[in-house]
mmCIF file with all atom_site columns, C-alpha atoms in Angstrom:
data_model
loop_
_atom_site.group_PDB
_atom_site.id
_atom_site.type_symbol
_atom_site.label_atom_id
_atom_site.label_alt_id
_atom_site.label_comp_id
_atom_site.label_asym_id
_atom_site.label_entity_id
_atom_site.label_seq_id
_atom_site.pdbx_PDB_ins_code
_atom_site.Cartn_x
_atom_site.Cartn_y
_atom_site.Cartn_z
_atom_site.occupancy
_atom_site.B_iso_or_equiv
_atom_site.pdbx_formal_charge
_atom_site.auth_seq_id
_atom_site.auth_comp_id
_atom_site.auth_asym_id
_atom_site.auth_atom_id
_atom_site.pdbx_PDB_model_num
ATOM 1   C CA . MET K 1 1   ? 156.174 67.879 98.877  1.00 58.00 ? 1   MET K CA 1
ATOM 2   C CA . LYS K 1 2   ? 155.311 64.523 99.027  1.00 65.00 ? 2   LYS K CA 1
ATOM 3   C CA . LEU K 1 3   ? 152.416 62.656 101.574 1.00 72.00 ? 3   LEU K CA 1
ATOM 4   C CA . PRO K 1 4   ? 152.854 60.147 102.858 1.00 76.00 ? 4   PRO K CA 1
ATOM 5   C CA . ARG K 1 5   ? 150.358 57.591 100.698 1.00 80.00 ? 5   ARG K CA 1
ATOM 6   C CA . GLY K 1 6   ? 148.715 56.535 105.004 1.00 87.00 ? 6   GLY K CA 1
ATOM 7   C CA . ALA K 1 7   ? 147.153 60.208 104.913 1.00 91.00 ? 7   ALA K CA 1
ATOM 8   C CA . GLU K 1 8   ? 144.957 60.157 101.438 1.00 92.00 ? 8   GLU K CA 1
ATOM 9   C CA . TRP K 1 9   ? 144.377 56.134 102.998 1.00 94.00 ? 9   TRP K CA 1
ATOM 10  C CA . MET K 1 10  ? 143.239 57.420 106.033 1.00 96.00 ? 10  MET K CA 1
ATOM 11  C CA . ALA K 1 11  ? 141.294 59.881 104.651 1.00 96.00 ? 11  ALA K CA 1
ATOM 12  C CA . HIS K 1 12  ? 139.209 57.422 102.706 1.00 96.00 ? 12  HIS K CA 1
ATOM 13  C CA . CYS K 1 13  ? 138.772 55.145 105.574 1.00 97.00 ? 13  CYS K CA 1
ATOM 14  C CA . LEU K 1 14  ? 137.292 58.254 107.666 1.00 98.00 ? 14  LEU K CA 1
ATOM 15  C CA . VAL K 1 15  ? 135.179 59.472 105.092 1.00 98.00 ? 15  VAL K CA 1
ATOM 16  C CA . ALA K 1 16  ? 133.552 55.844 104.779 1.00 98.00 ? 16  ALA K CA 1
ATOM 17  C CA . LEU K 1 17  ? 133.678 55.468 108.529 1.00 98.00 ? 17  LEU K CA 1
ATOM 18  C CA . ALA K 1 18  ? 131.248 58.840 108.081 1.00 98.00 ? 18  ALA K CA 1
ATOM 19  C CA . VAL K 1 19  ? 129.168 57.385 105.490 1.00 97.00 ? 19  VAL K CA 1
ATOM 20  C CA . CYS K 1 20  ? 128.830 54.198 107.742 1.00 96.00 ? 20  CYS K CA 1
ATOM 21  C CA . ASP K 1 21  ? 128.424 55.770 111.031 1.00 94.00 ? 21  ASP K CA 1
ATOM 22  C CA . ASP K 1 22  ? 124.565 54.533 110.857 1.00 91.00 ? 22  ASP K CA 1
ATOM 23  C CA . VAL K 1 23  ? 125.915 51.373 110.453 1.00 88.00 ? 23  VAL K CA 1
ATOM 24  C CA . GLY K 1 24  ? 128.021 50.911 113.642 1.00 89.00 ? 24  GLY K CA 1
ATOM 25  C CA . PRO K 1 25  ? 131.628 50.572 113.995 1.00 94.00 ? 25  PRO K CA 1
ATOM 26  C CA . VAL K 1 26  ? 132.576 48.968 110.885 1.00 96.00 ? 26  VAL K CA 1
ATOM 27  C CA . PRO K 1 27  ? 135.248 46.164 110.958 1.00 95.00 ? 27  PRO K CA 1
ATOM 28  C CA . ARG K 1 28  ? 139.048 46.510 110.121 1.00 94.00 ? 28  ARG K CA 1
ATOM 29  C CA . ARG K 1 29  ? 138.412 43.754 107.067 1.00 94.00 ? 29  ARG K CA 1
ATOM 30  C CA . ALA K 1 30  ? 135.789 45.763 105.377 1.00 96.00 ? 30  ALA K CA 1
ATOM 31  C CA . LEU K 1 31  ? 138.537 49.008 105.023 1.00 96.00 ? 31  LEU K CA 1
ATOM 32  C CA . SER K 1 32  ? 140.865 46.458 103.954 1.00 96.00 ? 32  SER K CA 1
ATOM 33  C CA . GLU K 1 33  ? 138.693 45.161 101.226 1.00 96.00 ? 33  GLU K CA 1
ATOM 34  C CA . MET K 1 34  ? 137.058 47.955 100.540 1.00 96.00 ? 34  MET K CA 1
ATOM 35  C CA . PHE K 1 35  ? 140.104 49.929 99.280  1.00 96.00 ? 35  PHE K CA 1
ATOM 36  C CA . ASP K 1 36  ? 142.099 46.733 99.060  1.00 95.00 ? 36  ASP K CA 1
ATOM 37  C CA . ILE K 1 37  ? 144.965 47.797 101.871 1.00 94.00 ? 37  ILE K CA 1
ATOM 38  C CA . SER K 1 38  ? 146.795 45.184 103.423 1.00 94.00 ? 38  SER K CA 1
ATOM 39  C CA . GLU K 1 39  ? 145.445 44.993 106.947 1.00 93.00 ? 39  GLU K CA 1
ATOM 40  C CA . GLU K 1 40  ? 148.539 44.669 109.160 1.00 95.00 ? 40  GLU K CA 1
ATOM 41  C CA . TYR K 1 41  ? 149.197 48.431 106.982 1.00 94.00 ? 41  TYR K CA 1
ATOM 42  C CA . LEU K 1 42  ? 145.740 49.006 107.632 1.00 95.00 ? 42  LEU K CA 1
ATOM 43  C CA . THR K 1 43  ? 146.501 48.455 111.532 1.00 94.00 ? 43  THR K CA 1
ATOM 44  C CA . LYS K 1 44  ? 149.410 50.356 111.863 1.00 95.00 ? 44  LYS K CA 1
ATOM 45  C CA . GLN K 1 45  ? 147.541 53.645 110.301 1.00 95.00 ? 45  GLN K CA 1
ATOM 46  C CA . LEU K 1 46  ? 144.315 53.808 112.365 1.00 96.00 ? 46  LEU K CA 1
ATOM 47  C CA . GLN K 1 47  ? 146.096 53.083 115.599 1.00 96.00 ? 47  GLN K CA 1
ATOM 48  C CA . LEU K 1 48  ? 147.272 56.645 115.143 1.00 95.00 ? 48  LEU K CA 1
ATOM 49  C CA . LEU K 1 49  ? 144.229 57.879 114.094 1.00 97.00 ? 49  LEU K CA 1
ATOM 50  C CA . VAL K 1 50  ? 142.950 56.228 117.616 1.00 97.00 ? 50  VAL K CA 1
ATOM 51  C CA . LYS K 1 51  ? 146.073 57.721 119.273 1.00 96.00 ? 51  LYS K CA 1
ATOM 52  C CA . GLN K 1 52  ? 145.435 61.279 118.392 1.00 94.00 ? 52  GLN K CA 1
ATOM 53  C CA . GLY K 1 53  ? 141.457 60.845 119.287 1.00 96.00 ? 53  GLY K CA 1
ATOM 54  C CA . VAL K 1 54  ? 140.332 61.088 115.528 1.00 97.00 ? 54  VAL K CA 1
ATOM 55  C CA . VAL K 1 55  ? 139.431 56.944 115.369 1.00 97.00 ? 55  VAL K CA 1
ATOM 56  C CA . ALA K 1 56  ? 137.636 55.133 118.638 1.00 96.00 ? 56  ALA K CA 1
ATOM 57  C CA . SER K 1 57  ? 138.108 50.782 118.201 1.00 94.00 ? 57  SER K CA 1
ATOM 58  C CA . ALA K 1 58  ? 135.650 48.859 119.423 1.00 89.00 ? 58  ALA K CA 1
ATOM 59  C CA . ALA K 1 59  ? 136.525 44.876 120.468 1.00 88.00 ? 59  ALA K CA 1
ATOM 60  C CA . GLY K 1 60  ? 134.339 41.986 120.009 1.00 81.00 ? 60  GLY K CA 1
ATOM 61  C CA . GLN K 1 61  ? 132.372 40.093 116.900 1.00 79.00 ? 61  GLN K CA 1
ATOM 62  C CA . ARG K 1 62  ? 130.517 43.387 116.798 1.00 79.00 ? 62  ARG K CA 1
ATOM 63  C CA . GLY K 1 63  ? 133.796 45.413 117.027 1.00 85.00 ? 63  GLY K CA 1
ATOM 64  C CA . GLY K 1 64  ? 135.049 47.691 114.627 1.00 94.00 ? 64  GLY K CA 1
ATOM 65  C CA . TYR K 1 65  ? 136.228 51.288 114.060 1.00 96.00 ? 65  TYR K CA 1
ATOM 66  C CA . ARG K 1 66  ? 134.433 53.915 114.240 1.00 96.00 ? 66  ARG K CA 1
ATOM 67  C CA . LEU K 1 67  ? 134.965 57.970 114.598 1.00 98.00 ? 67  LEU K CA 1
ATOM 68  C CA . SER K 1 68  ? 135.217 59.554 117.474 1.00 97.00 ? 68  SER K CA 1
ATOM 69  C CA . LYS K 1 69  ? 133.749 62.856 117.439 1.00 96.00 ? 69  LYS K CA 1
ATOM 70  C CA . PRO K 1 70  ? 131.450 64.377 114.685 1.00 97.00 ? 70  PRO K CA 1
ATOM 71  C CA . ALA K 1 71  ? 132.674 64.012 111.369 1.00 98.00 ? 71  ALA K CA 1
ATOM 72  C CA . ILE K 1 72  ? 132.302 67.964 110.327 1.00 98.00 ? 72  ILE K CA 1
ATOM 73  C CA . ASP K 1 73  ? 134.652 68.238 113.690 1.00 98.00 ? 73  ASP K CA 1
ATOM 74  C CA . ILE K 1 74  ? 137.533 66.284 111.766 1.00 98.00 ? 74  ILE K CA 1
ATOM 75  C CA . THR K 1 75  ? 139.632 67.764 108.953 1.00 98.00 ? 75  THR K CA 1
ATOM 76  C CA . LEU K 1 76  ? 142.456 66.582 106.819 1.00 96.00 ? 76  LEU K CA 1
ATOM 77  C CA . LEU K 1 77  ? 144.701 68.278 108.671 1.00 95.00 ? 77  LEU K CA 1
ATOM 78  C CA . ASP K 1 78  ? 143.544 66.431 111.647 1.00 96.00 ? 78  ASP K CA 1
ATOM 79  C CA . VAL K 1 79  ? 144.425 63.564 109.533 1.00 95.00 ? 79  VAL K CA 1
ATOM 80  C CA . LEU K 1 80  ? 147.993 64.536 108.324 1.00 93.00 ? 80  LEU K CA 1
ATOM 81  C CA . ASN K 1 81  ? 149.184 65.464 111.660 1.00 93.00 ? 81  ASN K CA 1
ATOM 82  C CA . ALA K 1 82  ? 147.811 62.087 112.881 1.00 94.00 ? 82  ALA K CA 1
ATOM 83  C CA . ILE K 1 83  ? 149.428 60.431 110.240 1.00 92.00 ? 83  ILE K CA 1
ATOM 84  C CA . GLN K 1 84  ? 152.702 62.240 110.130 1.00 88.00 ? 84  GLN K CA 1
ATOM 85  C CA . GLY K 1 85  ? 152.899 64.669 112.669 1.00 84.00 ? 85  GLY K CA 1
ATOM 86  C CA . ASP K 1 86  ? 153.156 68.489 112.701 1.00 78.00 ? 86  ASP K CA 1
ATOM 87  C CA . ALA K 1 87  ? 156.755 68.407 111.349 1.00 80.00 ? 87  ALA K CA 1
ATOM 88  C CA . PRO K 1 88  ? 157.658 70.796 109.105 1.00 82.00 ? 88  PRO K CA 1
ATOM 89  C CA . LEU K 1 89  ? 157.360 69.889 105.173 1.00 82.00 ? 89  LEU K CA 1
ATOM 90  C CA . PHE K 1 90  ? 160.551 71.942 104.138 1.00 84.00 ? 90  PHE K CA 1
ATOM 91  C CA . ASN K 1 91  ? 163.510 71.092 106.048 1.00 86.00 ? 91  ASN K CA 1
ATOM 92  C CA . CYS K 1 92  ? 166.280 74.271 105.433 1.00 87.00 ? 92  CYS K CA 1
ATOM 93  C CA . GLU K 1 93  ? 169.819 72.686 104.123 1.00 89.00 ? 93  GLU K CA 1
ATOM 94  C CA . ASN K 1 94  ? 170.781 76.502 104.877 1.00 89.00 ? 94  ASN K CA 1
ATOM 95  C CA . VAL K 1 95  ? 172.257 75.929 100.926 1.00 92.00 ? 95  VAL K CA 1
ATOM 96  C CA . ARG K 1 96  ? 173.204 79.852 101.141 1.00 90.00 ? 96  ARG K CA 1
ATOM 97  C CA . CYS K 1 97  ? 175.816 79.294 103.416 1.00 90.00 ? 97  CYS K CA 1
ATOM 98  C CA . ARG K 1 98  ? 177.358 76.348 101.225 1.00 91.00 ? 98  ARG K CA 1
ATOM 99  C CA . GLY K 1 99  ? 180.679 76.113 99.236  1.00 93.00 ? 99  GLY K CA 1
ATOM 100 C CA . ILE K 1 100 ? 181.715 80.053 97.858  1.00 94.00 ? 100 ILE K CA 1
ATOM 101 C CA . PHE K 1 101 ? 179.322 81.320 100.436 1.00 93.00 ? 101 PHE K CA 1
ATOM 102 C CA . GLU K 1 102 ? 180.593 79.447 103.548 1.00 92.00 ? 102 GLU K CA 1
ATOM 103 C CA . PRO K 1 103 ? 183.486 82.055 104.619 1.00 93.00 ? 103 PRO K CA 1
ATOM 104 C CA . GLU K 1 104 ? 180.433 84.649 105.162 1.00 90.00 ? 104 GLU K CA 1
ATOM 105 C CA . ALA K 1 105 ? 178.361 81.745 106.754 1.00 91.00 ? 105 ALA K CA 1
ATOM 106 C CA . GLU K 1 106 ? 177.610 83.462 110.008 1.00 92.00 ? 106 GLU K CA 1
ATOM 107 C CA . LYS K 1 107 ? 176.775 86.907 108.490 1.00 91.00 ? 107 LYS K CA 1
ATOM 108 C CA . ILE K 1 108 ? 174.624 85.602 105.824 1.00 90.00 ? 108 ILE K CA 1
ATOM 109 C CA . LYS K 1 109 ? 172.647 83.874 108.858 1.00 90.00 ? 109 LYS K CA 1
ATOM 110 C CA . ALA K 1 110 ? 172.794 86.682 111.236 1.00 92.00 ? 110 ALA K CA 1
ATOM 111 C CA . ARG K 1 111 ? 170.164 88.679 108.207 1.00 90.00 ? 111 ARG K CA 1
ATOM 112 C CA . GLY K 1 112 ? 167.646 85.682 109.202 1.00 87.00 ? 112 GLY K CA 1
ATOM 113 C CA . LYS K 1 113 ? 165.641 83.422 107.155 1.00 88.00 ? 113 LYS K CA 1
ATOM 114 C CA . CYS K 1 114 ? 166.119 83.483 103.188 1.00 90.00 ? 114 CYS K CA 1
ATOM 115 C CA . GLY K 1 115 ? 163.312 84.131 100.676 1.00 91.00 ? 115 GLY K CA 1
ATOM 116 C CA . ILE K 1 116 ? 163.196 80.800 100.264 1.00 92.00 ? 116 ILE K CA 1
ATOM 117 C CA . HIS K 1 117 ? 162.909 79.392 103.472 1.00 92.00 ? 117 HIS K CA 1
ATOM 118 C CA . LYS K 1 118 ? 160.219 82.510 104.310 1.00 93.00 ? 118 LYS K CA 1
ATOM 119 C CA . ALA K 1 119 ? 157.611 81.333 100.843 1.00 95.00 ? 119 ALA K CA 1
ATOM 120 C CA . MET K 1 120 ? 158.360 77.227 101.705 1.00 92.00 ? 120 MET K CA 1
ATOM 121 C CA . LEU K 1 121 ? 157.266 78.282 105.385 1.00 92.00 ? 121 LEU K CA 1
ATOM 122 C CA . ASN K 1 122 ? 154.127 80.241 104.001 1.00 94.00 ? 122 ASN K CA 1
ATOM 123 C CA . ALA K 1 123 ? 153.022 77.936 101.653 1.00 94.00 ? 123 ALA K CA 1
ATOM 124 C CA . GLU K 1 124 ? 153.268 75.154 104.015 1.00 92.00 ? 124 GLU K CA 1
ATOM 125 C CA . LYS K 1 125 ? 151.162 77.224 106.544 1.00 94.00 ? 125 LYS K CA 1
ATOM 126 C CA . GLU K 1 126 ? 148.554 77.982 103.693 1.00 96.00 ? 126 GLU K CA 1
ATOM 127 C CA . TRP K 1 127 ? 148.080 74.796 102.691 1.00 93.00 ? 127 TRP K CA 1
ATOM 128 C CA . ARG K 1 128 ? 148.207 73.502 106.683 1.00 93.00 ? 128 ARG K CA 1
ATOM 129 C CA . GLU K 1 129 ? 145.371 76.105 106.826 1.00 96.00 ? 129 GLU K CA 1
ATOM 130 C CA . SER K 1 130 ? 143.553 74.797 103.470 1.00 96.00 ? 130 SER K CA 1
ATOM 131 C CA . LEU K 1 131 ? 143.433 71.501 104.815 1.00 95.00 ? 131 LEU K CA 1
ATOM 132 C CA . GLY K 1 132 ? 142.147 72.965 108.311 1.00 97.00 ? 132 GLY K CA 1
ATOM 133 C CA . HIS K 1 133 ? 139.055 73.607 106.653 1.00 98.00 ? 133 HIS K CA 1
ATOM 134 C CA . VAL K 1 134 ? 138.572 71.101 104.574 1.00 98.00 ? 134 VAL K CA 1
ATOM 135 C CA . THR K 1 135 ? 136.353 68.334 106.920 1.00 98.00 ? 135 THR K CA 1
ATOM 136 C CA . ILE K 1 136 ? 135.763 64.817 106.343 1.00 98.00 ? 136 ILE K CA 1
ATOM 137 C CA . ASP K 1 137 ? 131.935 65.310 106.605 1.00 98.00 ? 137 ASP K CA 1
ATOM 138 C CA . SER K 1 138 ? 132.265 68.030 103.236 1.00 97.00 ? 138 SER K CA 1
ATOM 139 C CA . LEU K 1 139 ? 133.678 64.770 101.406 1.00 97.00 ? 139 LEU K CA 1
ATOM 140 C CA . THR K 1 140 ? 130.928 62.749 102.220 1.00 96.00 ? 140 THR K CA 1
ATOM 141 C CA . GLU K 1 141 ? 129.361 64.739 99.793  1.00 94.00 ? 141 GLU K CA 1
ATOM 142 C CA . SER K 1 142 ? 131.807 63.709 97.162  1.00 94.00 ? 142 SER K CA 1
ATOM 143 C CA . VAL K 1 143 ? 130.953 59.744 97.552  1.00 95.00 ? 143 VAL K CA 1
ATOM 144 C CA . GLY K 1 144 ? 127.336 59.996 96.665  1.00 95.00 ? 144 GLY K CA 1
ATOM 145 C CA . ASP K 1 145 ? 123.954 58.121 96.767  1.00 95.00 ? 145 ASP K CA 1
ATOM 146 C CA . ASP K 1 146 ? 125.164 55.191 94.858  1.00 96.00 ? 146 ASP K CA 1
ATOM 147 C CA . GLY K 1 147 ? 128.695 55.244 96.752  1.00 95.00 ? 147 GLY K CA 1
ATOM 148 C CA . ALA K 1 148 ? 127.000 55.497 99.834  1.00 96.00 ? 148 ALA K CA 1
ATOM 149 C CA . LYS K 1 149 ? 124.686 52.998 99.305  1.00 96.00 ? 149 LYS K CA 1
ATOM 150 C CA . THR K 1 150 ? 127.575 50.314 97.996  1.00 96.00 ? 150 THR K CA 1
ATOM 151 C CA . MET K 1 151 ? 129.946 50.908 101.750 1.00 96.00 ? 151 MET K CA 1
ATOM 152 C CA . ARG K 1 152 ? 126.768 50.711 104.007 1.00 96.00 ? 152 ARG K CA 1
ATOM 153 C CA . ASP K 1 153 ? 125.795 47.158 101.644 1.00 95.00 ? 153 ASP K CA 1
ATOM 154 C CA . PHE K 1 154 ? 129.400 45.735 101.659 1.00 95.00 ? 154 PHE K CA 1
ATOM 155 C CA . VAL K 1 155 ? 129.880 46.587 105.175 1.00 95.00 ? 155 VAL K CA 1
ATOM 156 C CA . ALA K 1 156 ? 126.842 45.066 106.321 1.00 92.00 ? 156 ALA K CA 1
ATOM 157 C CA . SER K 1 157 ? 128.208 41.630 104.025 1.00 92.00 ? 157 SER K CA 1
ATOM 158 C CA . VAL K 1 158 ? 131.456 41.740 106.224 1.00 91.00 ? 158 VAL K CA 1
ATOM 159 C CA . ARG K 1 159 ? 129.431 41.519 109.352 1.00 83.00 ? 159 ARG K CA 1
ATOM 160 C CA . GLN K 1 160 ? 127.365 38.757 108.271 1.00 79.00 ? 160 GLN K CA 1
#
C-alpha cells in the first residue's frame, strides 16, 4: 500500500495550522517554505482540504489558511479522504479466476470473495479505523514547545 505523499505533507501542514492557530491565518508561502513544498503543489492539496471542509482560506494581505474546525475534530482519516478520496486501497483483480481456473470462473465467483480479498478489506478497515482515532490535536504534542515556537516565529516573520 502506498499513500500519496500529499497525505503526509498535508498532515504536517494541518499540525502547523493547529500550532499556529492563535497567530491567525497562515500564509501559503509560510507553509511552502516551512516544509519545502512547492507553492503550486501545496495550493492544489490545500484546495482539496478546503473542498472537504477541513481547512478554510482567507484572502488578502493578512490572509492564509486556518483549520475550519477544532484540531481535536480533525483526524488523519479526514486528511487521507480529502487527498485521496475514500476509494478502497485494494482492487481485487480476481486472479483466482484466471489461467487454468478460467473455465470455472463463474463457479469460483459464486463462492464469494476469496480469503485474500477478505483479508485485504479487513486490514484496510482496521487501518482506516486507526487513522480515524488519531487527531491533529494529538499530533501537535509531537512538535514540542521548541518546535511550536519555531513555527509561530517563522509564520510571524513571513507576515512582516
